XYZ file of C-alpha atoms in Angstrom:
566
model
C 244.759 224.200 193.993
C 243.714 220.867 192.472
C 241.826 221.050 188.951
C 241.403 225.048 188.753
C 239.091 227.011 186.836
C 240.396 228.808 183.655
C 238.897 230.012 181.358
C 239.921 230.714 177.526
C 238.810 233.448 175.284
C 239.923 234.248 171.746
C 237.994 237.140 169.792
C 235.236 237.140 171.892
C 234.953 233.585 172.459
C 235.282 232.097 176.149
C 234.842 228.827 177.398
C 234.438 227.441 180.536
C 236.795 224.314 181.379
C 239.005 223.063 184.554
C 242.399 222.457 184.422
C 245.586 222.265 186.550
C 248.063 224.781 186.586
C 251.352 225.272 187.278
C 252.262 229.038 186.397
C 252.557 231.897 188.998
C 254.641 234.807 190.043
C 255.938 236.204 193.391
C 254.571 239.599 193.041
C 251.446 241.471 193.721
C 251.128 243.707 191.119
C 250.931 243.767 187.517
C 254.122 242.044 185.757
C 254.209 242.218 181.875
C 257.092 240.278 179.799
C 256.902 240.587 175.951
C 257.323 237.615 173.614
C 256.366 234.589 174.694
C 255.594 235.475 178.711
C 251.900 236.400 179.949
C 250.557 239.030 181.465
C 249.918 238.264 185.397
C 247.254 239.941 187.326
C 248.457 238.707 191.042
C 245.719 240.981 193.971
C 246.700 240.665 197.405
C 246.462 237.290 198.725
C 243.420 238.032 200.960
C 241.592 239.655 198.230
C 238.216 238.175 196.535
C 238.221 239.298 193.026
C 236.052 237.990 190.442
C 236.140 236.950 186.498
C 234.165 239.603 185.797
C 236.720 242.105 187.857
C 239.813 240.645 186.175
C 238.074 240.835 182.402
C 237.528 244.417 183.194
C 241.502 245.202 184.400
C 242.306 243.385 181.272
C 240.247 245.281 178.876
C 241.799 248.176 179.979
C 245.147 247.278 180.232
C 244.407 245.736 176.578
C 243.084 249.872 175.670
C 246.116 251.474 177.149
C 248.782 248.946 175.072
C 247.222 249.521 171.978
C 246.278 245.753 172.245
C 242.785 246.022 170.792
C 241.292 243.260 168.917
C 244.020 241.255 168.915
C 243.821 237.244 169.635
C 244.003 236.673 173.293
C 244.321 234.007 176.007
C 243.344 234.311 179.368
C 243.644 231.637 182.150
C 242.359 231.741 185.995
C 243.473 229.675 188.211
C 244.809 229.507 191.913
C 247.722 228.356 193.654
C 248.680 228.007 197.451
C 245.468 229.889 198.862
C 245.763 232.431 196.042
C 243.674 233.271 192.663
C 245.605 235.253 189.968
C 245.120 235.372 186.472
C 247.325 234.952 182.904
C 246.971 236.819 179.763
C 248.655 236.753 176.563
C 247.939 238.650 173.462
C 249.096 237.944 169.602
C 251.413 241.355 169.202
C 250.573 240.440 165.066
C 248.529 242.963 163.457
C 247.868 240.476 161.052
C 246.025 243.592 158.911
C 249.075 245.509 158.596
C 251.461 242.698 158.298
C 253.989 244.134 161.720
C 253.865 243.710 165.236
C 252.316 246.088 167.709
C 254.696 248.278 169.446
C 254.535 248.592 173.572
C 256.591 251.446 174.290
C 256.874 252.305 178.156
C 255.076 249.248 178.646
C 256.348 248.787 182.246
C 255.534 252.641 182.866
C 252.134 252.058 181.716
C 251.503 248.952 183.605
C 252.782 250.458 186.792
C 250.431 253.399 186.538
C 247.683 250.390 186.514
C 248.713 248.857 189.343
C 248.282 252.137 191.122
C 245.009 252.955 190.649
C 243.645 249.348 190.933
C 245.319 249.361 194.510
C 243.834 252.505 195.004
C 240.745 251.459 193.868
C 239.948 248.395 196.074
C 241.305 250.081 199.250
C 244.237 247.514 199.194
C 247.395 248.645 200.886
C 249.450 249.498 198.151
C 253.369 247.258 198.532
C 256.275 250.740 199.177
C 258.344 249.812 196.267
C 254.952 250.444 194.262
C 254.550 253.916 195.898
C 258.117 254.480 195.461
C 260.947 252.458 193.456
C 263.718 253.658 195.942
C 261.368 251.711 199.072
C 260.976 248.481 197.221
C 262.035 245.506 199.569
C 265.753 244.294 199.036
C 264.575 240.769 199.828
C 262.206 240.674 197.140
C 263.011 237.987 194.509
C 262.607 236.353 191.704
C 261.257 233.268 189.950
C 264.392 231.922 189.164
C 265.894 232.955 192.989
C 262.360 231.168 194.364
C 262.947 227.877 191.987
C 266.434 227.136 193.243
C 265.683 227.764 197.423
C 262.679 225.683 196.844
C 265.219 223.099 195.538
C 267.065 222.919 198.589
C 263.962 223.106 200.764
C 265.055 227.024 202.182
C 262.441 229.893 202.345
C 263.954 231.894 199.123
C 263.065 235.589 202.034
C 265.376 234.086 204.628
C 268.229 233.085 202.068
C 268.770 236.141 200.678
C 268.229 237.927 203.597
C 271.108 235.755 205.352
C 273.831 236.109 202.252
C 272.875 239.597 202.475
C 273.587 240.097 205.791
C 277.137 238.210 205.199
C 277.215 240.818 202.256
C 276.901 243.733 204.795
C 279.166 243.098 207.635
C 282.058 242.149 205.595
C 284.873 244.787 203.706
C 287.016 242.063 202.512
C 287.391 239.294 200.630
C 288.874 237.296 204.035
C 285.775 238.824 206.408
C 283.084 237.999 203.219
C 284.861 234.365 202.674
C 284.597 234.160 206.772
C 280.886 235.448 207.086
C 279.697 232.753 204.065
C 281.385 229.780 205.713
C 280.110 230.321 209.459
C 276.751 230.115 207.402
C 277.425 226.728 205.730
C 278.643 228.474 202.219
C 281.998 228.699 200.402
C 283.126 231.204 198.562
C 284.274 229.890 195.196
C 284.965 230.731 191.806
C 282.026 229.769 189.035
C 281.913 228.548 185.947
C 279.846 230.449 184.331
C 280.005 233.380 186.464
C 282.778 235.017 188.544
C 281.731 234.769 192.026
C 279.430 232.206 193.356
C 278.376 230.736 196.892
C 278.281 226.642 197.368
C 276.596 224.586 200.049
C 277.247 221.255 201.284
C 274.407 219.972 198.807
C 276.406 221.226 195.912
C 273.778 224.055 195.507
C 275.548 227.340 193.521
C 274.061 230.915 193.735
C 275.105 233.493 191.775
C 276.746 236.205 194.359
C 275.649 239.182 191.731
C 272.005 237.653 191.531
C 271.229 236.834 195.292
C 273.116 240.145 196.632
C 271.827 242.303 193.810
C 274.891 243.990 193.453
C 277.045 244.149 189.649
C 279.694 242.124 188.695
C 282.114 245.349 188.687
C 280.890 245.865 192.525
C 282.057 242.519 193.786
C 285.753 242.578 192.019
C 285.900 245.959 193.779
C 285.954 244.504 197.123
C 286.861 241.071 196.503
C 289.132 241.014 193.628
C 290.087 238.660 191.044
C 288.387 235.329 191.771
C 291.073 233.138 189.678
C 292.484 232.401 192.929
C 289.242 231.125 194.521
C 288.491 227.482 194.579
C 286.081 225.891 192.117
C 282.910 224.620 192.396
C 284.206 220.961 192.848
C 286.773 221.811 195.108
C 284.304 223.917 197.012
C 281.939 221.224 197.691
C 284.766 219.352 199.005
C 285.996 221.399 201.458
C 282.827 222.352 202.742
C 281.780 219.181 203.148
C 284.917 218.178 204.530
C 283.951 220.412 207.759
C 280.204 220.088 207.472
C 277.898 217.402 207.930
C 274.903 217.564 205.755
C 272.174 218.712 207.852
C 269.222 216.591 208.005
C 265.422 217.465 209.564
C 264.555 216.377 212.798
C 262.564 213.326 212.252
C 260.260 215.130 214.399
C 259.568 218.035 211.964
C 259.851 215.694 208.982
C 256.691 213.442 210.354
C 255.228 217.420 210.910
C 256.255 218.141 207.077
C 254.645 214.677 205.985
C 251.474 215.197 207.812
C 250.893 218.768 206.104
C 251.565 217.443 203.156
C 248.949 214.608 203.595
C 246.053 217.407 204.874
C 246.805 219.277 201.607
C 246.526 216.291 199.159
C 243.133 215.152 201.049
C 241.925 218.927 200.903
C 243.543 218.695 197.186
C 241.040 215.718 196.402
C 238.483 216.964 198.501
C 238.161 220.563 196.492
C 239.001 218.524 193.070
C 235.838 216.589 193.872
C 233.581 219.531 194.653
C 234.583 221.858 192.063
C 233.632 218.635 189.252
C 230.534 218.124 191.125
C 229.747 221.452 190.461
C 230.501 221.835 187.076
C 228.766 218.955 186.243
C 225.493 219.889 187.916
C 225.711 223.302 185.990
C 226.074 221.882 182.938
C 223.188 219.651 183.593
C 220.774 222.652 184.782
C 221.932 224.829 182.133
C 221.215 222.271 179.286
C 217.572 221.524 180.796
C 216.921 225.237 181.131
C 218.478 225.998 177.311
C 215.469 223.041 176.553
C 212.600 224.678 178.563
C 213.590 228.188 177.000
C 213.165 226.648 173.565
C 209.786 224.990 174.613
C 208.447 228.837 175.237
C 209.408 229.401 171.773
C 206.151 229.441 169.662
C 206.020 227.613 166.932
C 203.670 226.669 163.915
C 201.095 229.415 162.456
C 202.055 230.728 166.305
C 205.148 231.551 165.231
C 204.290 233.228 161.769
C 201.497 235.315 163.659
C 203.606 236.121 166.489
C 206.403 236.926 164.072
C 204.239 239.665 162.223
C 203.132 241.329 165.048
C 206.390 241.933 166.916
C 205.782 239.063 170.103
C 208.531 236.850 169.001
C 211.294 239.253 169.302
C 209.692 239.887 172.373
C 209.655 236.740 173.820
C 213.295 236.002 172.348
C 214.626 239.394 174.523
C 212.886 237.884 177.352
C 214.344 234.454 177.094
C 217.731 235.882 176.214
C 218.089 238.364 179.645
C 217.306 234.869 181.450
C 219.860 233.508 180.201
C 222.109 236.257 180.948
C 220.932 235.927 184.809
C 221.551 232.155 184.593
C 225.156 232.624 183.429
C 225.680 235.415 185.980
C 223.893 232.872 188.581
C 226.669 230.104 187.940
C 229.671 232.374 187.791
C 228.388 233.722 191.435
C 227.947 230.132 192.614
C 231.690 228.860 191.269
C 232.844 232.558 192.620
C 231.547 231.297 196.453
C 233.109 227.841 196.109
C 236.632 229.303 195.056
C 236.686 231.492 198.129
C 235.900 229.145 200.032
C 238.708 227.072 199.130
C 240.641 229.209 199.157
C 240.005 230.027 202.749
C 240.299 226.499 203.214
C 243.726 226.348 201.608
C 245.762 229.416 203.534
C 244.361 228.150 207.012
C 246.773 225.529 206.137
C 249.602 227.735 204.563
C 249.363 229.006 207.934
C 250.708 225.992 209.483
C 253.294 225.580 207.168
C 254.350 228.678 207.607
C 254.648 228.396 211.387
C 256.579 224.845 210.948
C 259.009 226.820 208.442
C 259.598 229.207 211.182
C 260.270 226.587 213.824
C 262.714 224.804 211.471
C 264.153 228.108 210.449
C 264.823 228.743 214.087
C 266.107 225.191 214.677
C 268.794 225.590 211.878
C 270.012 229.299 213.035
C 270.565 228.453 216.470
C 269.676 225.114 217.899
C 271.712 223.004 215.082
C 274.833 225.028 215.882
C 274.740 225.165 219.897
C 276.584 222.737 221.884
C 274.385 220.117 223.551
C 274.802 222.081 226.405
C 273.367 225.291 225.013
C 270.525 223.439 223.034
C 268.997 222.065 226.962
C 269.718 225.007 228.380
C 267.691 227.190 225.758
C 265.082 224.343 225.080
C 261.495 225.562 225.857
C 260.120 223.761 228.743
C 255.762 224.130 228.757
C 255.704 222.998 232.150
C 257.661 225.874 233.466
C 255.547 228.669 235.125
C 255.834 231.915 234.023
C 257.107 234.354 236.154
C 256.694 238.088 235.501
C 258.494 240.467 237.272
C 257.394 242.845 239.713
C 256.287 245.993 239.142
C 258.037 249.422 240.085
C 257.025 250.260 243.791
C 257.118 254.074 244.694
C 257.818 253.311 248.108
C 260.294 251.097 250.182
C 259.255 248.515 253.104
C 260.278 251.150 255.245
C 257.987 253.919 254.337
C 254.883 251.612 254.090
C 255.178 250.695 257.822
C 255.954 254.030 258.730
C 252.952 255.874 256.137
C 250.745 252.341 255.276
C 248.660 254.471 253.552
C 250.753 254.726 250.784
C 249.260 251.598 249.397
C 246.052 252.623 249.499
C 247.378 255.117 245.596
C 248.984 251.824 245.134
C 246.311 249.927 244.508
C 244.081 252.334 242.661
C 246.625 252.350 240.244
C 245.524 249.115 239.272
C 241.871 248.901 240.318
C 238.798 250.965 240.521
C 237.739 249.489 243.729
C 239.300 247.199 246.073
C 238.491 245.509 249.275
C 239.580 245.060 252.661
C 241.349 241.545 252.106
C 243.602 243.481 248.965
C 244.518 246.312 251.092
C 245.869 243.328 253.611
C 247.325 241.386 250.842
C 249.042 244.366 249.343
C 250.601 245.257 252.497
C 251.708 241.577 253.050
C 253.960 241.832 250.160
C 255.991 244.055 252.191
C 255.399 243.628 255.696
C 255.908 239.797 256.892
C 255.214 240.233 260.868
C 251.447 239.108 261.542
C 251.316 242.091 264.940
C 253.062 244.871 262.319
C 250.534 243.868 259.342
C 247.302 244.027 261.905
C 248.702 247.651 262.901
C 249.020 248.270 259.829
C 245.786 247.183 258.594
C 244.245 249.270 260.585
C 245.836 252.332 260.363
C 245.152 251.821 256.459
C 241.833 251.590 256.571
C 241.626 254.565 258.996
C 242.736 257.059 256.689
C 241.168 259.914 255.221
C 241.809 259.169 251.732
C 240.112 255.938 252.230
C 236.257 256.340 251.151
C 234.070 253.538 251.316
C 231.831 252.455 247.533
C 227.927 252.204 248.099
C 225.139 250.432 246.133
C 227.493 247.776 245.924
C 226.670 244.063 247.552
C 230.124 243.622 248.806
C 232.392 245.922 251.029
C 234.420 247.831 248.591
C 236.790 251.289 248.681
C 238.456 253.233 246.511
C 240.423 256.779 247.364
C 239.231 260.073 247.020
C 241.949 261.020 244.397
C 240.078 258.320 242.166
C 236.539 259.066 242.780
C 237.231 263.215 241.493
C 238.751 262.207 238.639
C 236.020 259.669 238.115
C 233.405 262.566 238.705
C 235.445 264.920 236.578
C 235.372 261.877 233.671
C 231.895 261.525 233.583
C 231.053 265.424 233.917
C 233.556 265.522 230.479
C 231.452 262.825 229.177
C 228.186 263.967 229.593
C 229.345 267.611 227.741
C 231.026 265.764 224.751
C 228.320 263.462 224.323
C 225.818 266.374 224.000
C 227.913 268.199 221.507
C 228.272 267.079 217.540
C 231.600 266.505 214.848
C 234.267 263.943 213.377
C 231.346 262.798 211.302
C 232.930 260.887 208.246
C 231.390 259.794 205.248
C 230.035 256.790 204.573
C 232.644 256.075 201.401
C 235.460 256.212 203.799
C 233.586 254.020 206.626
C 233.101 251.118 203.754
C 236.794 251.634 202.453
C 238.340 251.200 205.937
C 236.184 248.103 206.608
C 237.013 246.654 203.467
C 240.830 247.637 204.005
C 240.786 245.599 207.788
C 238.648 242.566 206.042
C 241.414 242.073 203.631
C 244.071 242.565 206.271
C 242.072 240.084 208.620
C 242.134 237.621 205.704
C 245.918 237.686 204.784
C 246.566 237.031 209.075
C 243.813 235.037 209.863
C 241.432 233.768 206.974
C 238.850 235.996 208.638
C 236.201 239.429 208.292
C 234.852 241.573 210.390
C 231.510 240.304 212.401
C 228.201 242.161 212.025
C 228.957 243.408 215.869
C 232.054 245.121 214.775
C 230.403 246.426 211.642
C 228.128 248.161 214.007
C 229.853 249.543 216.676
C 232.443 250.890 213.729
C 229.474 253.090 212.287
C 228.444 253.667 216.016
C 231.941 254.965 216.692
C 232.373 256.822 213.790
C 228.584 258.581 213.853
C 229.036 262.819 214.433
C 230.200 262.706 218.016
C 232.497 263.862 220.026
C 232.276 260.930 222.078
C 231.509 257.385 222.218
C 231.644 254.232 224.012
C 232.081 251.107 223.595
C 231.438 248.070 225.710
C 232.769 244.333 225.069
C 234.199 241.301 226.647
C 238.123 240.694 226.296
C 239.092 239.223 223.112
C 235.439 240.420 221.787
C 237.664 242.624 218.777
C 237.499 245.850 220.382
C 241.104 247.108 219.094
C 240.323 245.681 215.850
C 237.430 247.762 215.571
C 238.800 251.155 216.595
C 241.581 250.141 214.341
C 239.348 250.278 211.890
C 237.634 253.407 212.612
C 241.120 254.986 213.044
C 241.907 254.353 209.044
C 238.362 256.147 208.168
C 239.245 259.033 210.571
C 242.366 259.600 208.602
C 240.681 259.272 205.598
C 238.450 261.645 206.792
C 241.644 264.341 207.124
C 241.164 263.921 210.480
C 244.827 263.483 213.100
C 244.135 260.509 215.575
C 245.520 259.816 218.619
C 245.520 256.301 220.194
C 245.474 255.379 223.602
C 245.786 252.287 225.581
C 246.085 250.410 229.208
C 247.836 247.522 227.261
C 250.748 247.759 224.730
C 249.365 244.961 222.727
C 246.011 247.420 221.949
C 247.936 250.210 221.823
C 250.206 249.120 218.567
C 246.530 248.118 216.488
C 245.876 252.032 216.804
């Protein structure tokens, strides 16, 4: 974002400099071209790599390709909230006068991308573990480049002419499916079968469907007969209105815009400011180094017995920790704008949706159907009630029955919620007082001490609470599922990165700790926190170092919500 760092090297050479870029690819893994196309070393969006990690992946990817000593150039840079990296090499031996064969270079580079996923604990994309899982919606630079041109998420357009794909057999039901979508069916002229909007805007059928030319004649025949590309824009627009944003999401889309140019200039600012001040300290350090040099008949003595290669190795390893010094300092700034930067991808993202949503269902309804569906905030929400295992009539005969009722949802209740459960069903004041009573005679009733207020719970409740802790207090006396401390720092690494692609977030010290508390040689343990403290996140956590472990785990959870994090 802004002026990014890059930084250029060329037989050993490097030099620091910031510059805008413009490059990047969709994918997360390695992606090699030959000729004139880089290299591009794309992590996972959430993950914080440095220069020093991405020199090392390309020296060995250099190694494996028979690359070498060959002239390089590698540039660093980041773009919407996320850093990757360029490299190209000269394929010249310039020694042997012939260019350096990659054979199986994609073979090679896949095996890379493997083990560096592996490596870092990242979770590794399906098509990476497995060609035949890759997602169908992936796509390319060229597919990204044209949606972006007629402001559509690139994902939800091919998923869309993909569907129409799908749930056609014909050319009449795919012809039908494209143009209740805003598309015509038409006939190219560079390529057979092609799909226009009301904007003019041609896709290649064969290229957005990722099916062959040969496929498409199969099922749709000759496309002679098809309209062209004029005449398609014509009739399509002769039914369609161009659809225009809601001058309420535009002023959204022109406010986002206007946070990411001021963060733009903000970050722009910052990352000169620090370049500038590192250049300064460096050259007044380089000066004091050279001050410490002796010089004179101090130099000629020092010389002769050994001190000034000394002091030179001395002076040179603090220089080495200066350099390392400033590359940690610029490392800290570009995370942190880069956190900066996806907290408002986020919000794009989230407007994108709502217009997304606006344009599959709300642009099409009537006017009927679009204040009919219309969220209103100021509605209550009303949740429905939950199964009863008894009717009205068998509480007022047994009105005990809700005594099981309500220790289904509470530990210990009082006298007003036994009253207040049977009002619910019983709406006379003399038939609710009876049954009050007769409720709070019965024998399953037992009454909670060492509490300030009046409470009860049944007996039912209070053996299997006694049972419980019993259970407890044997487990917690006896030892096992201890797992090593490389899987504990692999699984919280794994969740950080996770927390950072949703969220822009890590785990807290707390969590940290009650991870390693959870996850210590016991057969039990407990933890205690306040709702929305992170307490699924964490035992989501410790779930992914149990299975590294070898270990099965089974989840469990009063929520749903909780119970999917497991």
């Amino acid at each position: 974002i802004g002026r990014n760092q890059s930084r250029v090297q060329r037989h050993g050479y490097s030099s620091p400099t910031f510059e805008l870029s413009q490059g990047g690819s969709q994918s997360t893994d390695i992606n090699h071209k030959v000729l004139n196309q880089p290299l591009s070393l794309n992590p996972p969006k959430s993950a914080k790599v440095s220069i020093a990690e991405f020199e090392k992946v390309i020296g060995e990817i250099e190694r494996r390709m028979g690359l070498s000593g060959q002239p390089r150039a590698v540039v660093f840079h980041e773009k919407k909230g996320r850093r990757h990296a360029h490299c190209v090499w000269s394929r010249i031996d310039v020694d042997k006068m012939r260019a350096v064969n990659l054979s199986h270079y994609k073979l090679r580079l896949r095996d890379i991308s493997r083990e560096l996923y592996l490596e870092h604990g990242w979770d590794m994309p399906a098509g990476l573990i497995d060609a035949r899982d890759r997602d169908p919606l992936n796509y390319s630079g060229t597919e990204a480049s044209q949606a972006k041109r007629v402001k559509r998420d690139p994902a939800e357009l091919k998923n869309l002419l993909k569907s129409c794909w799908s749930a056609s057999d014909s050319r009449a039901a795919f012809a039908s499916a494209l143009w209740e979508q805003g598309f015509c069916l038409a006939r190219g002229d560079r390529r057979g079968f092609v799909a226009v909007d009301a904007d003019g805007e041609v896709y290649s059928l064969s290229r957005w469907l990722d099916v062959k030319t040969k496929e498409l004649r199969a099922r749709l025949g000759e496309f002679s007969d098809l309209p062209s590309v004029e005449e398609a824009i014509a009739l399509i627009n002769g039914q369609y209105s161009k659809r225009d944003s809601s001058k309420a999401h535009s002023r959204q889309i022109s406010d986002h815009k206007s946070k990411v140019a001021g963060l733009v200039l903000k970050q722009r600012k910052e990352r000169q400011a620090l370049s500038q001040s590192q250049e300064t300290r460096r050259i007044e350090e380089i000066k004091a180094r050279q001050l410490r040099l002796p010089t004179g008949i101090r130099a000629v003595w020092s010389r002769l017995s050994g001190q000034y290669q000394r002091v030179c190795d001395t002076l040179a390893l603090e220089a080495k920790a200066c350099e390392v010094r400033d590359r940690l300092e610029a490392q800290a700034l570009i995370e942190r704008h880069l956190a900066e930067r996806r907290v408002l991808d986020q919000e794009l993202s989230f407007l994108e949706a709502q217009q997304a949503l606006e344009r599959a269902f709300l642009d099409k309804a009537s006017p009927t159907l679009r204040y009919i569906y219309q969220l209103d905030p100021l509605q209550p929400l009303v949740l429905p009630r939950d199964d009863i295992p008894f009717t009205p009539a068998q509480l007022k005969k047994q009105p005990e029955l809700i005594l099981a009722h309500l220790s289904d949802k509470k530990a210990r209740f009082s006298q007003t919620d036994i009253t207040r459960g049977l009002s619910d069903f019983i709406h006379d004041p003399l038939e609710l007082r009876v049954a009050s009573d007769r409720a709070l005679t019965s024998p399953e009733l037992v009454k909670v001490t060492g509490t300030n207020n009046e409470e009860f719970t049944t007996r039912d409740f209070l053996a299997a609470e006694q049972a419980l802790e019993n259970h407890a207090q044997e487990m917690a006396k006896c030892g096992g599922f201890k797992v090593s401390n490389q899987h504990i720092e692999k699984a919280i690494k794994q969740q950080n990165s996770d927390l950072q692609t949703r969220f822009g977030a890590n785990l807290s010290k707390e969590q940290i700790t009650a991870i390693r508390h959870v996850l210590a040689p016991n057969q039990l343990a407990s933890v205690v926190g306040l709702a929305g403290a992170g307490k699924s996140t964490l035992l989501a956590t410790a779930r992914v170092a149990w299975e590294r472990q070898g270990y099965r785990v089974q989840g469990a959870a009063l929520a749903g919500k909780a119970a999917d994090k497991y």
